[in-house]
């Protein structure tokens, strides 16, 4: 007796150049159901419609960008602590330039996040 609930064999699915937003696994595309709707599925069976995949990818991008903002702010803090204890002026100037660069990068990333209007 065949089990209809079993997923299709993965060799029947077409690999796409996208990773799963939840687990970073390889996504495969298949057309399922009577109307042959597109479904994306990874190795651990996370499933996405085209719209849900786009939404998940948009959220993933936003999370990564906010992570970059947090890391740049932490880097700024670390440089601030180092600058307090750094006697050599040449070294201080180099670190101060990097602090300014990190601040510019942080502002640029925040502007990217705030200007993105996902559909």
XYZ file of C-alpha atoms in Angstrom:
119
model
C 0.000 0.000 0.000
C 1.447 3.372 -1.005
C 1.615 6.226 1.471
C 0.388 9.379 -0.322
C 1.609 11.633 2.519
C 5.245 10.802 1.801
C 7.121 13.667 0.132
C 8.194 13.153 -3.436
C 11.683 11.898 -4.021
C 14.142 14.765 -4.129
C 15.475 13.670 -7.510
C 12.094 14.670 -8.967
C 12.533 18.215 -7.678
C 14.554 20.904 -9.422
C 17.351 22.463 -7.356
C 17.191 26.256 -7.348
C 20.040 28.655 -6.483
C 18.365 29.742 -3.239
C 18.834 28.670 0.348
C 16.121 28.006 2.888
C 15.468 31.127 5.001
C 14.965 28.955 8.100
C 17.851 26.484 7.960
C 20.040 27.597 5.013
C 19.543 24.231 3.331
C 19.316 23.780 -0.421
C 15.898 24.599 -1.858
C 14.241 22.554 -4.540
C 11.258 23.631 -6.574
C 8.353 21.440 -7.481
C 4.888 21.880 -8.915
C 2.362 20.260 -6.622
C -1.329 19.577 -6.491
C -3.955 19.510 -9.152
C -3.180 23.053 -10.283
C 0.580 22.467 -10.243
C 1.345 25.340 -7.856
C 5.028 26.078 -7.338
C 6.352 24.962 -3.954
C 9.908 25.358 -2.653
C 11.128 22.775 -0.169
C 14.427 22.160 1.628
C 16.002 18.937 2.889
C 14.264 19.156 6.279
C 10.930 19.884 4.573
C 10.509 23.599 5.238
C 8.025 24.605 2.539
C 7.344 27.925 0.832
C 5.043 29.268 -1.803
C 6.673 31.857 -4.074
C 5.131 34.677 -1.995
C 6.062 33.184 1.367
C 9.630 32.590 0.140
C 9.965 36.226 -0.946
C 8.575 37.413 2.390
C 10.950 35.159 4.335
C 13.935 36.325 2.257
C 12.996 39.995 2.827
C 12.863 39.370 6.586
C 16.167 37.521 6.400
C 17.824 40.485 4.665
C 16.473 42.885 7.283
C 17.749 40.675 10.145
C 21.206 40.477 8.591
C 21.365 44.237 8.030
C 20.287 44.969 11.618
C 22.947 42.497 12.793
C 25.533 44.500 10.851
C 24.332 47.708 12.546
C 24.689 46.085 15.982
C 28.170 44.761 15.149
C 29.328 48.166 13.923
C 28.042 49.803 17.112
C 29.872 47.184 19.195
C 32.999 47.800 17.149
C 32.643 51.513 17.892
C 32.453 50.706 21.621
C 35.532 48.484 21.409
C 37.508 51.171 19.576
C 36.373 53.723 22.146
C 37.810 51.610 24.965
C 41.038 51.063 23.047
C 41.435 54.769 22.275
C 41.335 55.642 25.989
C 44.444 53.539 26.629
C 46.385 54.283 23.444
C 49.262 56.702 23.964
C 50.749 56.769 20.430
C 49.168 59.543 18.357
C 49.682 57.718 15.029
C 47.832 54.687 16.354
C 45.078 56.896 17.787
C 44.558 58.619 14.430
C 44.280 55.292 12.636
C 41.687 54.032 15.109
C 39.772 57.317 14.990
C 39.563 57.028 11.192
C 38.169 53.507 11.563
C 35.633 54.716 14.154
C 34.456 57.394 11.710
C 34.307 54.847 8.888
C 32.268 52.431 11.029
C 29.869 55.249 11.945
C 29.380 56.082 8.246
C 28.812 52.416 7.435
C 26.290 52.124 10.247
C 24.360 55.150 8.976
C 24.433 53.823 5.408
C 23.066 50.440 6.458
C 20.332 52.050 8.578
C 19.375 54.200 5.583
C 19.187 51.062 3.415
C 16.908 49.355 5.938
C 14.660 52.378 6.328
C 14.392 53.000 2.582
C 13.464 49.406 1.727
C 9.781 48.933 1.082
C 9.133 45.264 0.513
C 5.926 44.519 -1.376
